[in-house]
Amino acid sequence: MFFVPMRHKDAGLSHNPLKAIVSPRPIGWIASKGADGSFNLAPYSFFNAISEDPAMVMFSVQSDSEAHIKDSLRNVEETGEFVVNIVSQGQFEAMNISSGTYAYGENEFSLAGLDMVPSQTVAVPRAGGVPAALECTHFQTISLPRNASGGGYILVIGTVTGIYVDDGVVEDGMIKYDKFIPISRLGYRDYGRSTDIFQATRPGQN
Ligand SMILES: Cc1cc2nc3c(=O)[nH]c(=O)nc-3n(C[C@H](O)[C@H](O)[C@H](O)COP(=O)(O)O)c2cc1C
């Protein structure tokens, strides 16, 4: 089959498959702080690391209209910092709770029963219990094109200024997936667990 984006029904597909096609996607569980001192936590699966040195990440925020702005984006624009929390099995329920639509200023750390653990390089805390977290400063915001209904996505790029790793997921100087089991977002209502890991070398590598 073939179809142009958003015309999946013409091809007999009941649901837009884009996120199932581009899967798995890591979940960036974004902590942020507003100018009023409020804290926010929300998951974003249009998220990835985009550069290793300097270390940089991005997440992409959906908006229904030019006037609509999600709390995470508002906070990053206001205070210039955020923390990416990494979600493993133990954080799944809390991550899901934090994805609800709550009034601006409502603290999803509290709603999800999570501690706020101070970061070292930014004033935004990480979530207690996560296997890893990336402390970030805001680098750039890029508004992607709007669709015919006025909706669209806004890309937030950040520079990683500090990296927290739970010592319990490290062995022989490397992060062990079986101690950490990253959760990823697939399409539809599906999620994945990285449990079936294999190694390979590139041509010319020892
Ligand atoms: C696993 C998961 C991934 C999500 N990914 C995104 C995303 O990439 N972009 C987005 O705008 N919303 C995404 N959402 C929805 C937001 O988490 C939700 O709109 C949340 O209320 C935004 O919170 P905020 O306004 O506090 O930033 C996702 C939700 C879940 C559960």
PDB file of C-alpha atoms and ligand atoms in Angstrom:
ATOM      1  CA  MET A   1       0.000   0.000   0.000  1.00  0.00           C
ATOM      2  CA  PHE A   2       0.969   3.618  -0.350  1.00  0.00           C
ATOM      3  CA  PHE A   3      -0.630   6.807   0.910  1.00  0.00           C
ATOM      4  CA  VAL A   4       0.257  10.416   1.577  1.00  0.00           C
ATOM      5  CA  PRO A   5       0.495  11.485   5.256  1.00  0.00           C
ATOM      6  CA  MET A   6      -2.880  11.659   7.077  1.00  0.00           C
ATOM      7  CA  ARG A   7      -4.620   9.820   4.174  1.00  0.00           C
ATOM      8  CA  HIS A   8      -4.175   6.375   5.800  1.00  0.00           C
ATOM      9  CA  LYS A   9      -7.948   5.709   5.621  1.00  0.00           C
ATOM     10  CA  ASP A  10      -7.680   5.785   1.820  1.00  0.00           C
ATOM     11  CA  ALA A  11      -5.379   2.778   2.220  1.00  0.00           C
ATOM     12  CA  GLY A  12      -7.776   0.997   4.577  1.00  0.00           C
ATOM     13  CA  LEU A  13      -5.896   1.797   7.786  1.00  0.00           C
ATOM     14  CA  SER A  14      -8.234   2.804  10.619  1.00  0.00           C
ATOM     15  CA  HIS A  15      -5.540   4.606  12.640  1.00  0.00           C
ATOM     16  CA  ASN A  16      -2.662   6.835  11.639  1.00  0.00           C
ATOM     17  CA  PRO A  17       0.331   4.446  11.586  1.00  0.00           C
ATOM     18  CA  LEU A  18       3.149   7.017  11.628  1.00  0.00           C
ATOM     19  CA  LYS A  19       4.120   6.458  15.255  1.00  0.00           C
ATOM     20  CA  ALA A  20       3.905   2.680  14.807  1.00  0.00           C
ATOM     21  CA  ILE A  21       6.191   2.945  11.783  1.00  0.00           C
ATOM     22  CA  VAL A  22       8.694   5.129  13.626  1.00  0.00           C
ATOM     23  CA  SER A  23       9.029   2.881  16.644  1.00  0.00           C
ATOM     24  CA  PRO A  24      10.279   2.314  19.204  1.00  0.00           C
ATOM     25  CA  ARG A  25      10.791   5.873  20.363  1.00  0.00           C
ATOM     26  CA  PRO A  26      12.491   6.637  23.670  1.00  0.00           C
ATOM     27  CA  ILE A  27      10.437   8.536  26.212  1.00  0.00           C
ATOM     28  CA  GLY A  28      11.860  11.819  27.422  1.00  0.00           C
ATOM     29  CA  TRP A  29      10.151  12.443  30.738  1.00  0.00           C
ATOM     30  CA  ILE A  30      10.611  16.191  30.903  1.00  0.00           C
ATOM     31  CA  ALA A  31      10.888  18.023  34.224  1.00  0.00           C
ATOM     32  CA  SER A  32      10.741  21.807  34.123  1.00  0.00           C
ATOM     33  CA  LYS A  33      10.242  24.839  36.336  1.00  0.00           C
ATOM     34  CA  GLY A  34       8.164  27.945  35.676  1.00  0.00           C
ATOM     35  CA  ALA A  35       9.112  31.548  36.396  1.00  0.00           C
ATOM     36  CA  ASP A  36       6.576  31.402  39.266  1.00  0.00           C
ATOM     37  CA  GLY A  37       8.587  28.569  40.872  1.00  0.00           C
ATOM     38  CA  SER A  38       6.098  25.814  39.976  1.00  0.00           C
ATOM     39  CA  PHE A  39       7.390  22.420  38.869  1.00  0.00           C
ATOM     40  CA  ASN A  40       6.146  20.279  35.990  1.00  0.00           C
ATOM     41  CA  LEU A  41       6.737  16.744  34.745  1.00  0.00           C
ATOM     42  CA  ALA A  42       5.398  15.243  31.485  1.00  0.00           C
ATOM     43  CA  PRO A  43       6.413  12.515  28.993  1.00  0.00           C
ATOM     44  CA  TYR A  44       7.395  13.255  25.388  1.00  0.00           C
ATOM     45  CA  SER A  45       8.115  10.451  22.920  1.00  0.00           C
ATOM     46  CA  PHE A  46       8.918  12.755  20.058  1.00  0.00           C
ATOM     47  CA  PHE A  47      12.225  12.831  21.897  1.00  0.00           C
ATOM     48  CA  ASN A  48      15.777  11.818  21.161  1.00  0.00           C
ATOM     49  CA  ALA A  49      19.473  12.498  21.642  1.00  0.00           C
ATOM     50  CA  ILE A  50      20.625  14.347  18.524  1.00  0.00           C
ATOM     51  CA  SER A  51      24.336  14.914  19.186  1.00  0.00           C
ATOM     52  CA  GLU A  52      26.947  13.224  21.379  1.00  0.00           C
ATOM     53  CA  ASP A  53      29.634  15.937  21.678  1.00  0.00           C
ATOM     54  CA  PRO A  54      28.363  18.447  22.544  1.00  0.00           C
ATOM     55  CA  ALA A  55      25.613  16.304  24.026  1.00  0.00           C
ATOM     56  CA  MET A  56      22.250  17.594  22.824  1.00  0.00           C
ATOM     57  CA  VAL A  57      18.654  16.382  22.952  1.00  0.00           C
ATOM     58  CA  MET A  58      15.321  17.435  21.516  1.00  0.00           C
ATOM     59  CA  PHE A  59      11.636  16.970  22.249  1.00  0.00           C
ATOM     60  CA  SER A  60       8.670  18.048  20.180  1.00  0.00           C
ATOM     61  CA  VAL A  61       5.575  19.633  21.688  1.00  0.00           C
ATOM     62  CA  GLN A  62       2.156  19.353  20.027  1.00  0.00           C
ATOM     63  CA  SER A  63      -0.012  22.453  20.005  1.00  0.00           C
ATOM     64  CA  ASP A  64      -3.603  22.819  18.779  1.00  0.00           C
ATOM     65  CA  SER A  65      -3.134  26.461  17.760  1.00  0.00           C
ATOM     66  CA  GLU A  66      -0.628  29.301  17.946  1.00  0.00           C
ATOM     67  CA  ALA A  67      -2.219  30.275  21.279  1.00  0.00           C
ATOM     68  CA  HIS A  68      -1.995  26.796  22.832  1.00  0.00           C
ATOM     69  CA  ILE A  69       1.253  26.035  24.602  1.00  0.00           C
ATOM     70  CA  LYS A  70       1.933  23.002  26.809  1.00  0.00           C
ATOM     71  CA  ASP A  71       3.352  23.606  30.276  1.00  0.00           C
ATOM     72  CA  SER A  72       6.746  22.016  29.539  1.00  0.00           C
ATOM     73  CA  LEU A  73       7.382  24.351  26.615  1.00  0.00           C
ATOM     74  CA  ARG A  74       6.155  27.385  28.566  1.00  0.00           C
ATOM     75  CA  ASN A  75       8.507  26.556  31.436  1.00  0.00           C
ATOM     76  CA  VAL A  76      11.555  25.903  29.270  1.00  0.00           C
ATOM     77  CA  GLU A  77      10.948  29.205  27.500  1.00  0.00           C
ATOM     78  CA  GLU A  78      10.531  30.989  30.851  1.00  0.00           C
ATOM     79  CA  THR A  79      13.490  29.601  32.801  1.00  0.00           C
ATOM     80  CA  GLY A  80      15.754  28.079  30.128  1.00  0.00           C
ATOM     81  CA  GLU A  81      16.297  24.698  31.743  1.00  0.00           C
ATOM     82  CA  PHE A  82      14.848  21.190  31.820  1.00  0.00           C
ATOM     83  CA  VAL A  83      15.730  17.682  32.928  1.00  0.00           C
ATOM     84  CA  VAL A  84      15.097  14.559  30.836  1.00  0.00           C
ATOM     85  CA  ASN A  85      14.224  11.642  33.127  1.00  0.00           C
ATOM     86  CA  ILE A  86      14.644   8.163  31.672  1.00  0.00           C
ATOM     87  CA  VAL A  87      11.702   5.811  32.180  1.00  0.00           C
ATOM     88  CA  SER A  88      12.234   2.201  33.147  1.00  0.00           C
ATOM     89  CA  GLN A  89       9.646  -0.362  34.244  1.00  0.00           C
ATOM     90  CA  GLY A  90       9.422   0.969  37.784  1.00  0.00           C
ATOM     91  CA  GLN A  91       8.450   4.447  36.585  1.00  0.00           C
ATOM     92  CA  PHE A  92       5.805   3.440  34.061  1.00  0.00           C
ATOM     93  CA  GLU A  93       2.699   4.127  36.161  1.00  0.00           C
ATOM     94  CA  ALA A  94       4.047   7.441  37.432  1.00  0.00           C
ATOM     95  CA  MET A  95       4.996   8.455  33.900  1.00  0.00           C
ATOM     96  CA  ASN A  96       1.479   7.660  32.714  1.00  0.00           C
ATOM     97  CA  ILE A  97      -0.130   9.637  35.557  1.00  0.00           C
ATOM     98  CA  SER A  98       2.084  12.613  34.732  1.00  0.00           C
ATOM     99  CA  SER A  99       0.802  12.634  31.131  1.00  0.00           C
ATOM    100  CA  GLY A 100      -2.678  13.756  32.234  1.00  0.00           C
ATOM    101  CA  THR A 101      -3.897  17.259  31.419  1.00  0.00           C
ATOM    102  CA  TYR A 102      -3.549  19.256  34.631  1.00  0.00           C
ATOM    103  CA  ALA A 103      -3.874  22.977  35.275  1.00  0.00           C
ATOM    104  CA  TYR A 104      -0.719  25.021  34.888  1.00  0.00           C
ATOM    105  CA  GLY A 105       1.218  24.982  38.161  1.00  0.00           C
ATOM    106  CA  GLU A 106      -0.057  21.569  39.292  1.00  0.00           C
ATOM    107  CA  ASN A 107       2.958  19.545  40.365  1.00  0.00           C
ATOM    108  CA  GLU A 108       2.976  16.156  38.578  1.00  0.00           C
ATOM    109  CA  PHE A 109       5.841  14.960  40.808  1.00  0.00           C
ATOM    110  CA  SER A 110       3.402  15.151  43.734  1.00  0.00           C
ATOM    111  CA  LEU A 111       0.445  13.794  41.744  1.00  0.00           C
ATOM    112  CA  ALA A 112       2.513  10.759  40.738  1.00  0.00           C
ATOM    113  CA  GLY A 113       4.013  10.267  44.217  1.00  0.00           C
ATOM    114  CA  LEU A 114       7.552  11.081  43.137  1.00  0.00           C
ATOM    115  CA  ASP A 115      10.354  12.793  45.058  1.00  0.00           C
ATOM    116  CA  MET A 116      11.998  15.839  43.497  1.00  0.00           C
ATOM    117  CA  VAL A 117      15.755  15.222  43.700  1.00  0.00           C
ATOM    118  CA  PRO A 118      17.973  18.309  43.263  1.00  0.00           C
ATOM    119  CA  SER A 119      20.055  18.429  40.086  1.00  0.00           C
ATOM    120  CA  GLN A 120      23.696  19.547  40.040  1.00  0.00           C
ATOM    121  CA  THR A 121      23.826  21.945  37.078  1.00  0.00           C
ATOM    122  CA  VAL A 122      20.245  23.245  36.770  1.00  0.00           C
ATOM    123  CA  ALA A 123      17.547  24.415  39.186  1.00  0.00           C
ATOM    124  CA  VAL A 124      15.085  21.802  37.860  1.00  0.00           C
ATOM    125  CA  PRO A 125      14.972  18.565  39.887  1.00  0.00           C
ATOM    126  CA  ARG A 126      14.929  15.022  38.528  1.00  0.00           C
ATOM    127  CA  ALA A 127      12.347  12.424  39.531  1.00  0.00           C
ATOM    128  CA  GLY A 128      13.348  10.124  42.392  1.00  0.00           C
ATOM    129  CA  GLY A 129      14.043   6.531  41.379  1.00  0.00           C
ATOM    130  CA  VAL A 130      14.873   7.051  37.706  1.00  0.00           C
ATOM    131  CA  PRO A 131      17.853   5.103  36.309  1.00  0.00           C
ATOM    132  CA  ALA A 132      19.284   8.145  34.540  1.00  0.00           C
ATOM    133  CA  ALA A 133      18.585  11.819  33.932  1.00  0.00           C
ATOM    134  CA  LEU A 134      19.995  14.474  31.622  1.00  0.00           C
ATOM    135  CA  GLU A 135      20.243  18.014  32.983  1.00  0.00           C
ATOM    136  CA  CYS A 136      19.767  20.468  30.101  1.00  0.00           C
ATOM    137  CA  THR A 137      19.844  24.120  29.210  1.00  0.00           C
ATOM    138  CA  HIS A 138      17.616  25.464  26.446  1.00  0.00           C
ATOM    139  CA  PHE A 139      19.460  25.892  23.143  1.00  0.00           C
ATOM    140  CA  GLN A 140      16.759  26.683  20.599  1.00  0.00           C
ATOM    141  CA  THR A 141      13.038  26.427  19.885  1.00  0.00           C
ATOM    142  CA  ILE A 142      11.916  25.759  16.319  1.00  0.00           C
ATOM    143  CA  SER A 143       8.261  26.028  15.283  1.00  0.00           C
ATOM    144  CA  LEU A 144       7.470  23.339  12.711  1.00  0.00           C
ATOM    145  CA  PRO A 145       4.905  24.084   9.972  1.00  0.00           C
ATOM    146  CA  ARG A 146       1.252  24.230  11.054  1.00  0.00           C
ATOM    147  CA  ASN A 147      -1.352  21.920   9.514  1.00  0.00           C
ATOM    148  CA  ALA A 148      -4.603  22.998   7.841  1.00  0.00           C
ATOM    149  CA  SER A 149      -6.405  23.074  11.227  1.00  0.00           C
ATOM    150  CA  GLY A 150      -3.767  25.336  12.774  1.00  0.00           C
ATOM    151  CA  GLY A 151      -2.159  22.582  14.814  1.00  0.00           C
ATOM    152  CA  GLY A 152       1.511  21.740  14.779  1.00  0.00           C
ATOM    153  CA  TYR A 153       4.622  20.889  16.739  1.00  0.00           C
ATOM    154  CA  ILE A 154       7.295  23.002  18.346  1.00  0.00           C
ATOM    155  CA  LEU A 155      10.757  21.513  18.627  1.00  0.00           C
ATOM    156  CA  VAL A 156      12.775  22.222  21.760  1.00  0.00           C
ATOM    157  CA  ILE A 157      16.518  21.586  21.569  1.00  0.00           C
ATOM    158  CA  GLY A 158      18.644  21.459  24.684  1.00  0.00           C
ATOM    159  CA  THR A 159      22.322  21.141  25.573  1.00  0.00           C
ATOM    160  CA  VAL A 160      23.103  18.504  28.183  1.00  0.00           C
ATOM    161  CA  THR A 161      25.036  20.056  31.068  1.00  0.00           C
ATOM    162  CA  GLY A 162      25.047  17.129  33.503  1.00  0.00           C
ATOM    163  CA  ILE A 163      24.266  13.423  33.446  1.00  0.00           C
ATOM    164  CA  TYR A 164      22.969  11.425  36.407  1.00  0.00           C
ATOM    165  CA  VAL A 165      23.197   7.632  36.321  1.00  0.00           C
ATOM    166  CA  ASP A 166      22.019   5.384  39.149  1.00  0.00           C
ATOM    167  CA  ASP A 167      25.116   3.419  40.211  1.00  0.00           C
ATOM    168  CA  GLY A 168      22.878   0.366  40.521  1.00  0.00           C
ATOM    169  CA  VAL A 169      22.463   0.074  36.748  1.00  0.00           C
ATOM    170  CA  VAL A 170      26.218   0.171  36.052  1.00  0.00           C
ATOM    171  CA  GLU A 171      28.480  -2.880  35.921  1.00  0.00           C
ATOM    172  CA  ASP A 172      32.069  -3.115  34.599  1.00  0.00           C
ATOM    173  CA  GLY A 173      31.916   0.541  33.578  1.00  0.00           C
ATOM    174  CA  MET A 174      28.867   0.121  31.371  1.00  0.00           C
ATOM    175  CA  ILE A 175      25.145   0.592  31.755  1.00  0.00           C
ATOM    176  CA  LYS A 176      23.416  -2.786  31.892  1.00  0.00           C
ATOM    177  CA  TYR A 177      20.050  -2.860  30.151  1.00  0.00           C
ATOM    178  CA  ASP A 178      18.860  -5.794  32.239  1.00  0.00           C
ATOM    179  CA  LYS A 179      19.201  -3.664  35.380  1.00  0.00           C
ATOM    180  CA  PHE A 180      17.436  -0.727  33.800  1.00  0.00           C
ATOM    181  CA  ILE A 181      15.069  -2.020  31.061  1.00  0.00           C
ATOM    182  CA  PRO A 182      14.249   1.191  29.184  1.00  0.00           C
ATOM    183  CA  ILE A 183      10.575   1.599  28.246  1.00  0.00           C
ATOM    184  CA  SER A 184       9.807   2.897  24.775  1.00  0.00           C
ATOM    185  CA  ARG A 185       6.718   4.173  23.011  1.00  0.00           C
ATOM    186  CA  LEU A 186       5.440   2.336  19.960  1.00  0.00           C
ATOM    187  CA  GLY A 187       2.302   3.301  18.012  1.00  0.00           C
ATOM    188  CA  TYR A 188      -1.347   3.189  19.096  1.00  0.00           C
ATOM    189  CA  ARG A 189      -1.514   2.301  22.827  1.00  0.00           C
ATOM    190  CA  ASP A 190       1.596   0.127  22.656  1.00  0.00           C
ATOM    191  CA  TYR A 191       4.818   0.307  24.628  1.00  0.00           C
ATOM    192  CA  GLY A 192       7.994  -1.760  24.467  1.00  0.00           C
ATOM    193  CA  ARG A 193      10.628  -3.028  26.875  1.00  0.00           C
ATOM    194  CA  SER A 194      14.201  -3.433  25.665  1.00  0.00           C
ATOM    195  CA  THR A 195      14.962  -6.951  26.860  1.00  0.00           C
ATOM    196  CA  ASP A 196      16.193  -8.800  23.755  1.00  0.00           C
ATOM    197  CA  ILE A 197      19.631  -7.259  23.187  1.00  0.00           C
ATOM    198  CA  PHE A 198      22.294  -8.405  20.723  1.00  0.00           C
ATOM    199  CA  GLN A 199      25.705  -7.084  19.677  1.00  0.00           C
ATOM    200  CA  ALA A 200      27.214  -6.371  16.278  1.00  0.00           C
ATOM    201  CA  THR A 201      30.369  -4.724  14.980  1.00  0.00           C
ATOM    202  CA  ARG A 202      30.567  -2.377  12.014  1.00  0.00           C
ATOM    203  CA  PRO A 203      32.693  -3.329   9.026  1.00  0.00           C
ATOM    204  CA  GLY A 204      36.349  -2.717   9.943  1.00  0.00           C
ATOM    205  CA  GLN A 205      35.659  -2.635  13.679  1.00  0.00           C
ATOM    206  CA  ASN A 206      37.315  -5.161  15.985  1.00  0.00           C
TER     207      ASN A 206
HETATM  208  C1  LIG B   1       4.331   8.034  26.437  1.00  0.00           C
HETATM  209  C2  LIG B   1       3.803   9.402  26.069  1.00  0.00           C
HETATM  210  C3  LIG B   1       4.456  10.157  25.122  1.00  0.00           C
HETATM  211  C4  LIG B   1       4.012  11.437  24.763  1.00  0.00           C
HETATM  212  N1  LIG B   1       4.678  12.150  23.816  1.00  0.00           N
HETATM  213  C5  LIG B   1       4.289  13.395  23.501  1.00  0.00           C
HETATM  214  C6  LIG B   1       5.029  14.164  22.561  1.00  0.00           C
HETATM  215  O1  LIG B   1       6.040  13.743  21.999  1.00  0.00           O
HETATM  216  N2  LIG B   1       4.590  15.438  22.301  1.00  0.00           N
HETATM  217  C7  LIG B   1       3.502  15.958  22.909  1.00  0.00           C
HETATM  218  O2  LIG B   1       3.171  17.124  22.652  1.00  0.00           O
HETATM  219  N3  LIG B   1       2.787  15.257  23.822  1.00  0.00           N
HETATM  220  C8  LIG B   1       3.157  13.993  24.131  1.00  0.00           C
HETATM  221  N4  LIG B   1       2.456  13.277  25.063  1.00  0.00           N
HETATM  222  C9  LIG B   1       1.327  13.904  25.755  1.00  0.00           C
HETATM  223  C10 LIG B   1       1.832  14.825  26.890  1.00  0.00           C
HETATM  224  O3  LIG B   1       2.558  14.074  27.858  1.00  0.00           O
HETATM  225  C11 LIG B   1       0.605  15.481  27.560  1.00  0.00           C
HETATM  226  O4  LIG B   1      -0.012  16.346  26.635  1.00  0.00           O
HETATM  227  C12 LIG B   1       0.952  16.242  28.817  1.00  0.00           C
HETATM  228  O5  LIG B   1      -0.234  16.643  29.458  1.00  0.00           O
HETATM  229  C13 LIG B   1       1.793  17.464  28.532  1.00  0.00           C
HETATM  230  O6  LIG B   1       2.110  18.030  29.765  1.00  0.00           O
HETATM  231  P1  LIG B   1       2.602  19.519  30.001  1.00  0.00           P
HETATM  232  O7  LIG B   1       1.512  20.459  29.495  1.00  0.00           O
HETATM  233  O8  LIG B   1       2.713  19.534  31.500  1.00  0.00           O
HETATM  234  O9  LIG B   1       3.907  19.700  29.289  1.00  0.00           O
HETATM  235  C14 LIG B   1       2.854  11.973  25.404  1.00  0.00           C
HETATM  236  C15 LIG B   1       2.168  11.202  26.367  1.00  0.00           C
HETATM  237  C16 LIG B   1       2.631   9.927  26.684  1.00  0.00           C
HETATM  238  C17 LIG B   1       1.897   9.097  27.717  1.00  0.00           C
END
